[in-house]
C-alpha cells in the first residue's frame, strides 16, 4: 500500500513539472511574438547584476557588451590553443634542467644582434639589464637560459616597432630547439579590433614573460607575468615612492580617482564607457576623454563634449598626489600604465580588469597592496573603498611602496625579478619563500644560496622576535710585513682579544711577503687564524668560511681603539644589525658646478659613510658583496687598491635605505695628526683622494642613483661626561681627553 502511494505521488509531481514547462514555454514564446509584432527588442537580464543596484540611467547595453562578444568560452580557448600549441608546458616537461646544473649554474645568454637589427628603446634596456647582471654569459655552452636579440616586445602588426618574419628567423637558429630553455619578453600582442594574445610566431616550449597575460592563457609555474611599462621607464635606480611625502593622514583629499581615455568602440570600451557613472566631482573623480586617436570624431557620441570639458578641469599629477585609491581599468589589453603609476604614488590600485594575471603573481601577495574589483560590478566600487578602514589604508599604501621600490621602479628590477623567479623554479630546493619576497628588502636582495632560514638574515630579526648573536669575529686587513713586535697591529690584537664579546680573530694577510709563523704572534685568549688575502683589496669582504658569528668587526691593521670602544660599538650594532656601525665617518655631496658627486673627509656633524677600517656589520653583507655586485665594480676596487669601504657603504645603504651609525670616539683620536698614517700608507698618495671621488661617481652610475643617506645621528655611552660617580660609568675610558 505504501509503495503504491509513493508511485502515485511521483506521477503527480511529473505531471505538474510537464505542465509548468509547457505553459511556461508557451508564455515565453507568446511574449517574444508580441514583442516582435510591436517592434520591441527582447533583452535578457544579465545574471551577474543585481537590478536593485542599478540606477535608472544605466544602459544595459553599456554593461553587457564585453570582451569576445559573440564568442563562446570554448571558441576562445580553441583560438588560443591554435596560437600556443604548447599550452600544457611546465618546467618539468618543457625545460632542460641539465643545462643549469654545471659549474656555472644559472647563466643567461643573449643572442648576438644581427646587422641592421631594429631594437626598441624598451627592449634595448631589457637586453642591457641582462648583459650587466651577474647571470650573463657570452658563451652559449655555459647558458641555462637563452634570450633572443630579436625585439619581440611589440607584436601589434599595425605598430612601427613590429618585427616581421620572426618564425622563419628563429627556426634557423641552431640553439632554438623549439624554444626549450628560451625566455621571450612581450609587452603588446594582437592587433585591432580583437587584440588577442597572438604574438605572430610560434613560441614553442619557450617561457613567456608577458604583460597583460590572461589567467586562462597563463601557464602556471612556467610563464612569468610582467608589468606594462613605458619607454620612458628608467633603466636603473628609478624614483622612490611618494609615501615619504604623504604619510599622514592615511586618507587624502580624494577617495577614488581615474583620468584616462574612453574607448568609444571595440574591446575595452564597455568598462571605460561606464566609468562616468561613479563620478561625483567631490571625493570621487572619474574622468574620460574621447579626444584620442585619429578618427575619434567619427565615433563621437552625445556625451563626448561634456566629458572632454570635464577632463580638462583636473591635473593628473595633482590627482595622483591627492587620492587614496586609484582606479586601474583595463585598456585595449588587460594591463595598463596606470598600474605602475599608482604603485609609485602610494595610491592604492583598484583593479577593473577581469582575468588579468597580475605581475609576478607567483611570488607577490597582491591582496596586501591592491583592491581587486569586478568590471561587471562597477557601481559597487565606491561603497567597497569607503568600507576600507584607515589602518588597512595605511598598510596597503606602505605595501605599494615596498613592491614599487623592490621590483618595479626600473627596467633593471623588472628583468632581474623575472630571472630570479625562474631561478627559484630551477633550484627549488633553495628557493625564496613568500615572506622573503613580500618583506623588506625584497627577494632580489635575499640570496638563497646564503641561506633559506629567516634567522640568518639581518633584516628579519625584529619581525621574527629574535636577536643577533652575542659574539663577533674580528677581521684585520694586514698589508704591511711583520718586522717588529711594536707595530700597531700587535697592540690592536691585544685590545680586540680582551673584549668579552670577541669569538675569534682572522688576519687577512695581503702583504707581498709571506705571513710569519704562529709563534711570532702574541698569545691571546681567543683563536687566531691567518688567511691569504690573494693580493685583492676586495678579498676582505669575501664570505670566509671561518666566520661563524653574525657580527663582523672589520679593522685596518693600524686602527687605534680601546677595548671599551669595541664593546660599546658592538652593543650598538646589536640594536641595529642591518646597518654599518663604526667610528671613522666620511660624507658625500653634490657639486653643482662640476655636476658630479664629491667626497669629503672633513670632520663635520653630518656624515653618510662609516669607513670599514673600524666598523661592525652583519656577515651576510660579505656574501652580498661578492655575489650581488657585478665583477666590474670589484675589479675597479682591486685595480685601484682603493674604495672597497665606500662600495660596502653603497651596498648596505642601497639595501636598507638608511645611513650608517656613528658611535662616540675619544676626542683625542681626531686631534692627533696622521694617527693612522705611515710614510707609505695609501692615503698619503695624492691620487688616493682623487680615486675615491671617481669611485663615488662610478658606483652611483651602476646603482642608477645615489643610495648614500646623510645623517647627524651619533650614539654616545650612557652617562658620558656626566658629573656622577666614576663607579657608575660603564665606559669611563672614553671621557679621557
Short mmCIF file of C-alpha atoms in Angstrom, two decimals, residues 240 405 413 441 445 621 624 628-629 647-658 702-703 705-709:
data_model
loop_
_atom_site.label_atom_id
_atom_site.label_comp_id
_atom_site.label_asym_id
_atom_site.label_seq_id
_atom_site.Cartn_x
_atom_site.Cartn_y
_atom_site.Cartn_z
CA UNK A 240 61.44 56.47 -4.88
CA UNK A 405 60.91 50.01 -4.79
CA UNK A 413 64.48 45.36 -11.38
CA UNK A 441 64.28 44.50 1.41
CA UNK A 445 68.47 41.23 -2.12
CA UNK A 621 76.99 41.56 3.55
CA UNK A 624 76.04 40.07 -0.92
CA UNK A 628 75.25 40.52 -5.84
CA UNK A 629 77.63 43.22 -7.03
CA UNK A 647 81.47 50.32 -2.09
CA UNK A 648 80.37 48.42 1.04
CA UNK A 649 78.61 51.55 2.31
CA UNK A 650 76.87 51.94 -1.06
CA UNK A 651 75.72 48.33 -0.89
CA UNK A 652 74.36 48.44 2.67
CA UNK A 653 72.61 51.78 2.16
CA UNK A 654 71.00 50.52 -1.06
CA UNK A 655 69.60 47.57 0.89
CA UNK A 656 68.37 49.45 3.96
CA UNK A 657 67.73 52.96 2.52
CA UNK A 658 69.24 54.12 5.81
CA UNK A 702 76.00 51.49 -11.59
CA UNK A 703 73.29 51.74 -8.94
CA UNK A 705 71.00 56.68 -8.17
CA UNK A 706 72.81 57.83 -5.02
CA UNK A 707 71.97 55.32 -2.27
CA UNK A 708 74.05 57.01 0.44
CA UNK A 709 71.94 58.79 3.07
#
